[in-house]
PDB file of C-alpha atoms in Angstrom:
ATOM      1  CA  MET A  11     109.931   7.849 251.153  1.00 90.00           C
ATOM      2  CA  GLN A  12     110.135  10.974 249.309  1.00 92.00           C
ATOM      3  CA  ILE A  13     112.161  11.808 246.119  1.00 91.00           C
ATOM      4  CA  GLN A  14     115.529  13.316 247.445  1.00 89.00           C
ATOM      5  CA  PRO A  15     119.141  12.953 245.760  1.00 87.00           C
ATOM      6  CA  GLY A  16     120.589   9.919 245.737  1.00 86.00           C
ATOM      7  CA  CYS A  17     117.660   7.836 245.605  1.00 88.00           C
ATOM      8  CA  LYS A  18     116.264   5.313 243.457  1.00 88.00           C
ATOM      9  CA  ILE A  19     113.179   5.943 241.403  1.00 90.00           C
ATOM     10  CA  THR A  20     111.162   4.152 239.102  1.00 90.00           C
ATOM     11  CA  PHE A  21     108.438   6.102 236.656  1.00 90.00           C
ATOM     12  CA  THR A  22     106.226   6.111 233.532  1.00 91.00           C
ATOM     13  CA  CYS A  23     106.875   9.177 231.263  1.00 91.00           C
ATOM     14  CA  ALA A  24     105.211   9.969 228.476  1.00 93.00           C
ATOM     15  CA  LEU A  25     105.919  13.163 226.152  1.00 94.00           C
ATOM     16  CA  LYS A  26     103.193  14.728 223.860  1.00 96.00           C
ATOM     17  CA  ASN A  27     103.088  17.699 221.601  1.00 95.00           C
ATOM     18  CA  ASN A  28     100.872  20.581 222.116  1.00 93.00           C
ATOM     19  CA  GLU A  29      98.432  18.784 219.824  1.00 94.00           C
ATOM     20  CA  GLY A  30      98.012  15.678 222.340  1.00 94.00           C
ATOM     21  CA  GLU A  31     100.098  13.519 219.945  1.00 94.00           C
ATOM     22  CA  LEU A  32     101.977  10.617 222.057  1.00 94.00           C
ATOM     23  CA  LEU A  33     106.009  11.201 220.806  1.00 93.00           C
ATOM     24  CA  GLU A  34     107.448   8.736 223.115  1.00 92.00           C
ATOM     25  CA  SER A  35     106.063   6.398 226.223  1.00 91.00           C
ATOM     26  CA  ASP A  36     108.507   4.714 228.287  1.00 87.00           C
ATOM     27  CA  ASN A  37     109.238   2.987 231.757  1.00 83.00           C
ATOM     28  CA  HIS A  38     112.505   4.347 233.587  1.00 80.00           C
ATOM     29  CA  THR A  39     114.130   3.509 236.610  1.00 78.00           C
ATOM     30  CA  LEU A  40     117.510   5.695 237.245  1.00 71.00           C
ATOM     31  CA  LEU A  41     119.251   6.871 240.835  1.00 75.00           C
ATOM     32  CA  PHE A  42     118.144  10.207 241.211  1.00 78.00           C
ATOM     33  CA  ALA A  43     121.294  12.660 240.465  1.00 76.00           C
ATOM     34  CA  PRO A  44     119.943  16.236 240.133  1.00 71.00           C
ATOM     35  CA  GLY A  45     122.260  18.046 238.052  1.00 72.00           C
ATOM     36  CA  GLN A  46     123.799  15.073 236.088  1.00 78.00           C
ATOM     37  CA  GLY A  47     121.702  15.804 232.786  1.00 77.00           C
ATOM     38  CA  ASP A  48     119.661  12.748 232.800  1.00 82.00           C
ATOM     39  CA  LEU A  49     116.549  14.919 233.307  1.00 86.00           C
ATOM     40  CA  PRO A  50     115.590  18.487 232.166  1.00 90.00           C
ATOM     41  CA  ALA A  51     116.240  20.579 235.658  1.00 90.00           C
ATOM     42  CA  ALA A  52     112.739  21.301 235.798  1.00 93.00           C
ATOM     43  CA  ILE A  53     111.414  17.890 236.070  1.00 93.00           C
ATOM     44  CA  GLU A  54     114.426  17.152 238.542  1.00 90.00           C
ATOM     45  CA  ASP A  55     113.070  20.180 240.720  1.00 92.00           C
ATOM     46  CA  ALA A  56     109.597  19.137 240.222  1.00 94.00           C
ATOM     47  CA  LEU A  57     110.077  15.719 241.221  1.00 93.00           C
ATOM     48  CA  LEU A  58     111.853  16.556 244.843  1.00 92.00           C
ATOM     49  CA  GLY A  59     109.757  15.937 247.342  1.00 93.00           C
ATOM     50  CA  GLN A  60     107.552  13.829 245.493  1.00 94.00           C
ATOM     51  CA  SER A  61     106.340  10.053 246.780  1.00 95.00           C
ATOM     52  CA  ALA A  62     105.414   6.822 244.893  1.00 95.00           C
ATOM     53  CA  GLY A  63     102.126   7.381 243.366  1.00 96.00           C
ATOM     54  CA  GLY A  64     102.490  11.012 242.624  1.00 95.00           C
ATOM     55  CA  GLU A  65     101.719  12.246 239.092  1.00 96.00           C
ATOM     56  CA  LEU A  66     103.482  15.435 237.789  1.00 95.00           C
ATOM     57  CA  ARG A  67     101.985  17.108 234.572  1.00 97.00           C
ATOM     58  CA  LEU A  68     104.731  19.385 233.147  1.00 96.00           C
ATOM     59  CA  CYS A  69     104.681  21.579 229.779  1.00 97.00           C
ATOM     60  CA  LEU A  70     108.491  22.635 229.016  1.00 97.00           C
ATOM     61  CA  PRO A  71     109.492  25.061 226.544  1.00 97.00           C
ATOM     62  CA  PRO A  72     111.810  24.232 223.574  1.00 96.00           C
ATOM     63  CA  GLU A  73     114.911  25.725 225.278  1.00 95.00           C
ATOM     64  CA  GLU A  74     114.294  23.406 228.499  1.00 94.00           C
ATOM     65  CA  CYS A  75     113.650  20.428 226.339  1.00 90.00           C
ATOM     66  CA  PHE A  76     115.144  19.804 222.699  1.00 92.00           C
ATOM     67  CA  GLY A  77     116.263  23.178 222.166  1.00 94.00           C
ATOM     68  CA  SER A  78     115.055  25.767 219.576  1.00 96.00           C
ATOM     69  CA  TYR A  79     114.944  24.801 215.990  1.00 96.00           C
ATOM     70  CA  ASP A  80     118.157  25.848 214.863  1.00 95.00           C
ATOM     71  CA  LEU A  81     118.242  26.757 210.759  1.00 94.00           C
ATOM     72  CA  GLU A  82     122.199  26.383 210.838  1.00 92.00           C
ATOM     73  CA  ALA A  83     121.534  22.908 211.844  1.00 92.00           C
ATOM     74  CA  ILE A  84     120.452  22.398 208.252  1.00 94.00           C
ATOM     75  CA  VAL A  85     123.764  21.492 205.873  1.00 92.00           C
ATOM     76  CA  THR A  86     123.924  20.636 202.502  1.00 94.00           C
ATOM     77  CA  VAL A  87     126.555  18.076 201.656  1.00 93.00           C
ATOM     78  CA  PRO A  88     127.786  17.154 198.152  1.00 94.00           C
ATOM     79  CA  ARG A  89     126.101  13.791 196.756  1.00 92.00           C
ATOM     80  CA  SER A  90     130.146  12.623 196.034  1.00 91.00           C
ATOM     81  CA  GLU A  91     130.714  12.419 200.199  1.00 90.00           C
ATOM     82  CA  PHE A  92     127.985   9.444 200.558  1.00 89.00           C
ATOM     83  CA  PRO A  93     129.147   6.382 198.977  1.00 89.00           C
ATOM     84  CA  PRO A  94     127.753   6.002 195.088  1.00 86.00           C
ATOM     85  CA  ASP A  95     125.485   2.907 195.957  1.00 88.00           C
ATOM     86  CA  ALA A  96     124.248   4.045 199.355  1.00 86.00           C
ATOM     87  CA  GLU A  97     120.253   3.548 199.024  1.00 90.00           C
ATOM     88  CA  ILE A  98     119.468   6.988 200.822  1.00 92.00           C
ATOM     89  CA  VAL A  99     115.861   8.366 201.072  1.00 95.00           C
ATOM     90  CA  PRO A 100     114.325  11.260 202.884  1.00 96.00           C
ATOM     91  CA  GLY A 101     113.464  10.564 206.340  1.00 95.00           C
ATOM     92  CA  ASP A 102     116.654   8.161 206.883  1.00 95.00           C
ATOM     93  CA  ILE A 103     118.569   8.822 209.769  1.00 94.00           C
ATOM     94  CA  VAL A 104     122.717   8.948 208.755  1.00 92.00           C
ATOM     95  CA  PRO A 105     125.126   9.633 211.113  1.00 88.00           C
ATOM     96  CA  ILE A 106     127.661  12.777 210.806  1.00 84.00           C
ATOM     97  CA  SER A 107     131.021  14.010 211.908  1.00 78.00           C
ATOM     98  CA  LEU A 108     131.166  17.463 212.902  1.00 66.00           C
ATOM     99  CA  VAL A 109     134.499  19.463 210.812  1.00 67.00           C
ATOM    100  CA  SER A 110     135.773  22.961 210.631  1.00 61.00           C
ATOM    101  CA  ASP A 111     136.149  24.681 207.375  1.00 67.00           C
ATOM    102  CA  ASP A 112     139.291  23.210 206.645  1.00 69.00           C
ATOM    103  CA  GLY A 113     138.121  19.922 206.939  1.00 65.00           C
ATOM    104  CA  GLU A 114     139.719  18.915 210.432  1.00 66.00           C
ATOM    105  CA  GLN A 115     137.660  17.081 212.925  1.00 59.00           C
ATOM    106  CA  LEU A 116     136.371  19.400 215.922  1.00 52.00           C
ATOM    107  CA  SER A 117     137.047  16.980 218.513  1.00 50.00           C
ATOM    108  CA  ASN A 118     137.185  13.051 219.304  1.00 52.00           C
ATOM    109  CA  PRO A 119     135.246  11.217 216.996  1.00 52.00           C
ATOM    110  CA  GLU A 120     133.009  10.101 220.057  1.00 57.00           C
ATOM    111  CA  GLU A 121     131.984  13.802 221.121  1.00 55.00           C
ATOM    112  CA  SER A 122     131.667  15.005 217.280  1.00 55.00           C
ATOM    113  CA  ALA A 123     129.245  11.924 216.114  1.00 68.00           C
ATOM    114  CA  MET A 124     126.024  13.148 215.281  1.00 83.00           C
ATOM    115  CA  GLU A 125     122.971  11.891 213.745  1.00 90.00           C
ATOM    116  CA  ALA A 126     121.108  14.029 210.992  1.00 94.00           C
ATOM    117  CA  ARG A 127     117.491  13.388 208.899  1.00 96.00           C
ATOM    118  CA  VAL A 128     117.706  13.312 205.174  1.00 97.00           C
ATOM    119  CA  VAL A 129     115.398  15.903 204.055  1.00 97.00           C
ATOM    120  CA  GLN A 130     115.889  15.999 200.031  1.00 96.00           C
ATOM    121  CA  ILE A 131     118.092  14.156 197.812  1.00 94.00           C
ATOM    122  CA  ASN A 132     119.200  15.524 194.365  1.00 92.00           C
ATOM    123  CA  PRO A 133     122.096  14.166 191.603  1.00 91.00           C
ATOM    124  CA  GLU A 134     124.599  16.593 193.239  1.00 93.00           C
ATOM    125  CA  ALA A 135     123.771  16.900 197.014  1.00 95.00           C
ATOM    126  CA  ILE A 136     121.742  15.768 199.911  1.00 95.00           C
ATOM    127  CA  VAL A 137     120.241  18.038 202.293  1.00 97.00           C
ATOM    128  CA  LEU A 138     120.293  17.204 206.312  1.00 96.00           C
ATOM    129  CA  ASP A 139     118.571  18.523 209.268  1.00 96.00           C
ATOM    130  CA  ALA A 140     120.365  17.688 212.090  1.00 93.00           C
ATOM    131  CA  ASN A 141     117.875  19.422 214.489  1.00 95.00           C
ATOM    132  CA  HIS A 142     116.238  16.849 216.984  1.00 93.00           C
ATOM    133  CA  PRO A 143     112.849  16.006 215.742  1.00 92.00           C
ATOM    134  CA  TRP A 144     110.834  17.730 218.452  1.00 94.00           C
ATOM    135  CA  ALA A 145     113.309  21.037 218.663  1.00 96.00           C
ATOM    136  CA  GLY A 146     111.204  23.787 218.590  1.00 96.00           C
ATOM    137  CA  GLU A 147     108.319  22.324 220.148  1.00 95.00           C
ATOM    138  CA  GLU A 148     106.828  22.689 223.520  1.00 97.00           C
ATOM    139  CA  ILE A 149     106.926  19.340 225.588  1.00 97.00           C
ATOM    140  CA  ASN A 150     103.917  18.321 227.829  1.00 97.00           C
ATOM    141  CA  PHE A 151     105.643  15.470 230.052  1.00 95.00           C
ATOM    142  CA  GLU A 152     103.525  13.521 232.073  1.00 95.00           C
ATOM    143  CA  ILE A 153     104.976  11.101 234.723  1.00 94.00           C
ATOM    144  CA  ASP A 154     103.565   8.914 237.227  1.00 94.00           C
ATOM    145  CA  ILE A 155     106.089   7.812 240.264  1.00 93.00           C
ATOM    146  CA  LEU A 156     106.096   4.197 240.534  1.00 92.00           C
ATOM    147  CA  ALA A 157     108.344   3.579 243.351  1.00 91.00           C
ATOM    148  CA  VAL A 158     111.014   5.238 245.106  1.00 91.00           C
ATOM    149  CA  GLU A 159     113.954   3.685 247.104  1.00 89.00           C
ATOM    150  CA  PRO A 160     116.889   4.590 249.061  1.00 87.00           C
ATOM    151  CA  GLY A 161     119.973   4.627 246.830  1.00 75.00           C
TER     152      GLY A 161
END
């Protein structure tokens, strides 16, 4: 059976950067519904018509994966915004909420909640980076299709 919209596919997927470093590897089973945002569009397009046993090797630019690196996603937050006893170190991932300049939440809490990586800490402020860790990188996808079933 060939992959088509509505079928169930099982596949392994390895993500690597251009240096060949393994970023992530996982087995996935999903109901294939192109356009739903489960997979980058270029991968959805490449999967159509493939069968069990097929292999895909794709290199996608940042814009089609995790986005370009955005300098505006680096923010400095006053230390007073964090609990005084919080044990935060560079590299930690912390939850943040999007608010307007006048302090109003931009949308409901589920939609405005994000995570950011702690980049730097000093007594007055904490610098956070809300970019995806792989933002700005080309990502190499190595996909092995294990099974294709009717949906």
